[in-house]
XYZ file of C-alpha atoms in Angstrom:
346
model
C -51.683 177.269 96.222
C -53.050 173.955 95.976
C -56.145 173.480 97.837
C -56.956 170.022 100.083
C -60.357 169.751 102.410
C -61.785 167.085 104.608
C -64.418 165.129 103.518
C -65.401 164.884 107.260
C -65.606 166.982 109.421
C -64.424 167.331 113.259
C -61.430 165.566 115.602
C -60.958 162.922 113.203
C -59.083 165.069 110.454
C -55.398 164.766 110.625
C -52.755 166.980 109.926
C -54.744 169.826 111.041
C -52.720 170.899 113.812
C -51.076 174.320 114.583
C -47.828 172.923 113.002
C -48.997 170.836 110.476
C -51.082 173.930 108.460
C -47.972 176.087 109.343
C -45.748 173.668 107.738
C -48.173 172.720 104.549
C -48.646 176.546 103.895
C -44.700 176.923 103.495
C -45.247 174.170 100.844
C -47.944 176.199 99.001
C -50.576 173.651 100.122
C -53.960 174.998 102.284
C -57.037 173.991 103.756
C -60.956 174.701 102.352
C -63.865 173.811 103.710
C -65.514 174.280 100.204
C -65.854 170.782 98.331
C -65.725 172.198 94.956
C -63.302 174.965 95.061
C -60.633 172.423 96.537
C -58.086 170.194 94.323
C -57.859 167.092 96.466
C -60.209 165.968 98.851
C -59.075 163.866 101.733
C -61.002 161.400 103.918
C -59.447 158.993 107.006
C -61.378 156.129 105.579
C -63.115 154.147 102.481
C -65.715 152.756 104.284
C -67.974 155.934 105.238
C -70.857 156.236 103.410
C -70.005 160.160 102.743
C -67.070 158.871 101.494
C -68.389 156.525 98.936
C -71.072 158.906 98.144
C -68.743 161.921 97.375
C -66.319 159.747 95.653
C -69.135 158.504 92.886
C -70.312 162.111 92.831
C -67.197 163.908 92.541
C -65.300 161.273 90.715
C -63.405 164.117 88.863
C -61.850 165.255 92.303
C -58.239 163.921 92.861
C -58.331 162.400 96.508
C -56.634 160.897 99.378
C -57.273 158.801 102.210
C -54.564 159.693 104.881
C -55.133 157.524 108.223
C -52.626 156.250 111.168
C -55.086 153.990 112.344
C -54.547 150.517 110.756
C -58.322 149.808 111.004
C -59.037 152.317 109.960
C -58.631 151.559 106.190
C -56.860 147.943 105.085
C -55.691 148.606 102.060
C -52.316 146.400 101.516
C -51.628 147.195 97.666
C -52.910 149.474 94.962
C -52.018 152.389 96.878
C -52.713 154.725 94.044
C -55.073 154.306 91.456
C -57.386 156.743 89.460
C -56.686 159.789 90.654
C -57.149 158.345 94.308
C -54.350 158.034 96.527
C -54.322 155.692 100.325
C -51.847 156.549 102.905
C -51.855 154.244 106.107
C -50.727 151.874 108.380
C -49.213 149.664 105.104
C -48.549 151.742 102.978
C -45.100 152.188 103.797
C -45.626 156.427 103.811
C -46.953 157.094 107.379
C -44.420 154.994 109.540
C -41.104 154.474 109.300
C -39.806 154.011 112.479
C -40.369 153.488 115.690
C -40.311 156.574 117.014
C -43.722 158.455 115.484
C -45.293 158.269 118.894
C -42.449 158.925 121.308
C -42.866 162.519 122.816
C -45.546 163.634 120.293
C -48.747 162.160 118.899
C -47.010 160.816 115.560
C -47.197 164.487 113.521
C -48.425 167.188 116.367
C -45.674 168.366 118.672
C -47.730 170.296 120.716
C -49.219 167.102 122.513
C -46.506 165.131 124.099
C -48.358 162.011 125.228
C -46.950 162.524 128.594
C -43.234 162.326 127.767
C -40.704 165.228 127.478
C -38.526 164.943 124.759
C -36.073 167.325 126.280
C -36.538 165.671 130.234
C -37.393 161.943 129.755
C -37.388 159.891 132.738
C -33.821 159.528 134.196
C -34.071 157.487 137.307
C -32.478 153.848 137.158
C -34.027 150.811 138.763
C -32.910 149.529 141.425
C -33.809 145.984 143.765
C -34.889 148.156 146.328
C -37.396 150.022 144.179
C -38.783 146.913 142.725
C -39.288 145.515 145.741
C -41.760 148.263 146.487
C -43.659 147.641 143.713
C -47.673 145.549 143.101
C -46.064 142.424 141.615
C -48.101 142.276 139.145
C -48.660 143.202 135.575
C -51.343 145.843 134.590
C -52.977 145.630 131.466
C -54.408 149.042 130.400
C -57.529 148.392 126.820
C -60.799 148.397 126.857
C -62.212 144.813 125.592
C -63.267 144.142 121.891
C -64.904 141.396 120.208
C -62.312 139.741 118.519
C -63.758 138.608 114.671
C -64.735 142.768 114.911
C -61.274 143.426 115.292
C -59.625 140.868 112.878
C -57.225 142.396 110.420
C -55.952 138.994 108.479
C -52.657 139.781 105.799
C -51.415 137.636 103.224
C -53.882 135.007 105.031
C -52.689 135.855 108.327
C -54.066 137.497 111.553
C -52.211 140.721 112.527
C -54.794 142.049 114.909
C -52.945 141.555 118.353
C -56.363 142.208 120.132
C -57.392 138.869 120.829
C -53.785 137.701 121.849
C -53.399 140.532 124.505
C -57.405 140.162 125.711
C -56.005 136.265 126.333
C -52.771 137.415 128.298
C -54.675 140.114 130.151
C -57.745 137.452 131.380
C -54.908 134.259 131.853
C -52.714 136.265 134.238
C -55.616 137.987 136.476
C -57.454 134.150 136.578
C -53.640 133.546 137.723
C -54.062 136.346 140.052
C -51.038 138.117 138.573
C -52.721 141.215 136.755
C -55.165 143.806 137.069
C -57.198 145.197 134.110
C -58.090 149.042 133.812
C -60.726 149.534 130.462
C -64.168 148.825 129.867
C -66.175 146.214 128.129
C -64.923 143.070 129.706
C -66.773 140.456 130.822
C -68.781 139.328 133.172
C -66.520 137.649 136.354
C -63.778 140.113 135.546
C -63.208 142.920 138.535
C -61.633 145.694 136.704
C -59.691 148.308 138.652
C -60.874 151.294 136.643
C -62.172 152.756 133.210
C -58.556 153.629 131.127
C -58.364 157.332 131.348
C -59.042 157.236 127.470
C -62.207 155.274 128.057
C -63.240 157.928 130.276
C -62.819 160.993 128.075
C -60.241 162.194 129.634
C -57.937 164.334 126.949
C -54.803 164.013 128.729
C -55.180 160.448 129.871
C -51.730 159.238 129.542
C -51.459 161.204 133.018
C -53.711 159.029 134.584
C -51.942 155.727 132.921
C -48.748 156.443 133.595
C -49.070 157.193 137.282
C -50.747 154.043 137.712
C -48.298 151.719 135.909
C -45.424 153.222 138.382
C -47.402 151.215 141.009
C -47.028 147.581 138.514
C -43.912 145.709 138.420
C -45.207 144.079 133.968
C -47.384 145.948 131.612
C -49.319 143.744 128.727
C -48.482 146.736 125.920
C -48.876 144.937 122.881
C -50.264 146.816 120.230
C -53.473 146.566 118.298
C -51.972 145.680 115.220
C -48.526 143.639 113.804
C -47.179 145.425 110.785
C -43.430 146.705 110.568
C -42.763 150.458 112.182
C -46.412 150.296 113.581
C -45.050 151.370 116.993
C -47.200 153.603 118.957
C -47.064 154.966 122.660
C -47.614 151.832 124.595
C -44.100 150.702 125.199
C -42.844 154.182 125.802
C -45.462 154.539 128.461
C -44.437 150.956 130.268
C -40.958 152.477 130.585
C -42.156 156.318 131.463
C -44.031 154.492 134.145
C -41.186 152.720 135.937
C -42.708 149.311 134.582
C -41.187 146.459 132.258
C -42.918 145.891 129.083
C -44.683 142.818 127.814
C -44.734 143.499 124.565
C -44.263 141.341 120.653
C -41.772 141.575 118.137
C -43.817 139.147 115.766
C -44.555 141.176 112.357
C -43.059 144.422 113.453
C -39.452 145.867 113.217
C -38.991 146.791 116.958
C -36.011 145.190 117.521
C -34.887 147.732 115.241
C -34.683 150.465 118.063
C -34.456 147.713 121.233
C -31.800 145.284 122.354
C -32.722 141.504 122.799
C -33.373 140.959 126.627
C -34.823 144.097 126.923
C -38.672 144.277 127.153
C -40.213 140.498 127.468
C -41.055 139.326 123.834
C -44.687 137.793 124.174
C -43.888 135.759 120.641
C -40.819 134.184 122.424
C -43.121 132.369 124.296
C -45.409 129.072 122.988
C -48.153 129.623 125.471
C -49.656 131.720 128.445
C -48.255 129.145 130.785
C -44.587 130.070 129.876
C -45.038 133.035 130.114
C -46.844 133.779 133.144
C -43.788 131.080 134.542
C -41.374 133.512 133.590
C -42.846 136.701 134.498
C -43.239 134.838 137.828
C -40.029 133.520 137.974
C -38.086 136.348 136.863
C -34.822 137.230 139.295
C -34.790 140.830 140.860
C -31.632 141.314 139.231
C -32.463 140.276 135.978
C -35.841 142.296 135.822
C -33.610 145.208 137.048
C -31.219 144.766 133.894
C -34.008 144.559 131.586
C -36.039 147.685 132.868
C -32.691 149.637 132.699
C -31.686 148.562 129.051
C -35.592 149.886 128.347
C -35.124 152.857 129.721
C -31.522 153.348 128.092
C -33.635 153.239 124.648
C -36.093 155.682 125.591
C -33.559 158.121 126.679
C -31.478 157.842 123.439
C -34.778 157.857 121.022
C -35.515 161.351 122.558
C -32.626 162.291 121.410
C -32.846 161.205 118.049
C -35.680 163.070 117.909
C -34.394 166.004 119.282
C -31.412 166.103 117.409
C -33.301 165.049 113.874
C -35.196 167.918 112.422
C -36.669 165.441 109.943
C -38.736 163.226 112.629
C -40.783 166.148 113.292
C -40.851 166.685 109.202
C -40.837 163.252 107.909
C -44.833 162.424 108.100
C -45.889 165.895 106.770
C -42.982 165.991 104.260
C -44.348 162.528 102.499
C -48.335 164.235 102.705
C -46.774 166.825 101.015
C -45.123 164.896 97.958
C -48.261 162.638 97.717
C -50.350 166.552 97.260
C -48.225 167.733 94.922
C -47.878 164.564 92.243
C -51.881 164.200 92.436
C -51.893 167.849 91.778
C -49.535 167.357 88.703
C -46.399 169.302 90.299
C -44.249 166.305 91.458
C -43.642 162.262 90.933
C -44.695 160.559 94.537
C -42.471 158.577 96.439
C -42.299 155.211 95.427
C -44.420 153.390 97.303
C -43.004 151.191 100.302
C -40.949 154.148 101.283
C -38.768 153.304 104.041
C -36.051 156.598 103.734
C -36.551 157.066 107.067
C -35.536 154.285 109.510
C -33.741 155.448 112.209
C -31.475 153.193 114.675
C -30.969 153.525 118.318
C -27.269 152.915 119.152
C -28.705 150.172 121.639
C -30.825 148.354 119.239
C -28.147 147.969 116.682
């Protein structure tokens, strides 16, 4: 058996679910605890200094850094290089579609994020629903100083944190938002802490009651980068709400129809935008929301019906264990085997 063990230690070790271990033992791949005894050691990041200690000290031990979180380590090329090996956000290995966070968190099954795979929301929109509805949008993030949360590829900013922080504070100065997270500033009334923010570990619950209350929700993501598609948009629709959301350096229209969710990067400022979200015909917002919610419904399927979604993540781990261990060639890097089309986005 070929032996793997966290560098770190606690919550922030992936693949360590029920599932995950179950699945990696039928490979003939298993977890230590002891340093020394194990073949590859794995860490969620470069930039710890246990990391960069143990790496200098055991620079004989094959390792890899395995993250989802593209801040987590920004590596864009030399994904494998003496006897070290980086899967993340970019490295073309961890997503491949738009679908990692839709009913699960990415890899683990056994935590749904608040949306049943088998019993996904059902109900169509109607006027007379909308018309019951806050008109305005929610946005749902804590706040974060933007040059800390700069990501900038091939001399380009793909951190979306500043642009939603500016859409969140534009619309409420416009009156036409509310803001649940902490950290914002002074002169900002926020409605609540995000459930998240407060510790709460199923805080989706929280979120996605309150966006059924909101006619928008601001979901962009923290980061641009293709198949880097996480639970925000699926919550907007789970909670009865129409997505603002950004198709600029991803691949989302891969799974969504145009005129579908409102496309921030359609728009070439806040003004527009906040005109058109204002603007918007009942009937028209009604369309959109249902086309939204036609997607979700047909991506749980596809994930349903496709044993390899709830394979795909652990399967690629497993390939990248076995060729630093000398038993198999990796995939080439850039992988993209597994991009999967809704019959609605197509």
């Amino acid at each position: 058996m070929i032996k793997v063990c966290w560098i770190t230690k606690g919550p922030s070790n992936y693949l360590t679910d029920e599932f995950s271990v179950s699945y990696l033992k039928s490979k003939d791949i298993g977890y230590t605890n002891n340093l020394l005894a194990a073949d590859i050691l794995l860490a969620p990041s470069q930039l710890s200094r246990r990391f960069k200690l143990l790496h200098s000290l055991l620079f004989f031990k094959k390792k890899i850094v395995w993250t989802n979180e593209p801040a987590f380590d920004r590596t864009f090329e030399n994904f494998r290089s003496k006897g070290k090996t980086v899967m993340n956000a970019y490295s073309g290995n961890v997503f491949m579609h738009n679908l990692h966070f839709l009913g699960s968190y990415h890899y683990d099954f056994d935590n749904d994020l608040g949306i049943n795979l088998h019993d996904p929301p059902s109900k169509l929109m109607t006027i007379n629903d909308l018309k019951k509805k806050n008109q305005k949008c929610l946005c749902v993030y804590g706040y974060r100083n933007p040059e800390e949360a700069s990501i900038i590829y091939q001399e380009g900013e793909i951190s979306l944190n500043e642009a939603r922080q500016d859409a969140a504070q534009f619309l409420y100065d416009k009156g036409m938002a509310d803001i649940m997270g902490k950290g914002w500033p002074k002169g900002i009334q926020i409605i609540e802490q995000s459930g998240y923010d407060s510790g709460e570990n199923k805080w989706w619950i929280r979120k996605i009651d309150m966006l059924k209350k909101y006619k928008f929700n601001i979901c962009l993501e923290n980061t641009a980068f293709p198949y880097y598609c996480t639970e925000k948009i699926w919550h907007a629709i789970a909670g009865e709400c129409l997505p603002v959301y950004s198709s600029a350096g991803n691949a989302i229209y891969d799974t969504f129809p145009k005129n579908s969710f409102v496309d921030m990067s359609e728009f070439a400022s806040l003004e527009q935008l906040y005109n058109f979200l204002k603007d918007m015909p009942d009937e028209e917002y009604v369309e959109r929301y249902n086309k939204c919610l036609q997607v979700l419904r047909e991506s749980c399927r596809n994930r349903v019906q496709n044993p390899n979604m709830k394979t795909d993540i652990l399967e690629n781990f497993v390939q990248e264990v076995r060729a630093l261990a000398g038993k198999a060639d990796p995939l080439p890097n850039g992988n993209r085997q597994m991009r999967l089309h809704s019959d609605i986005g197509t």
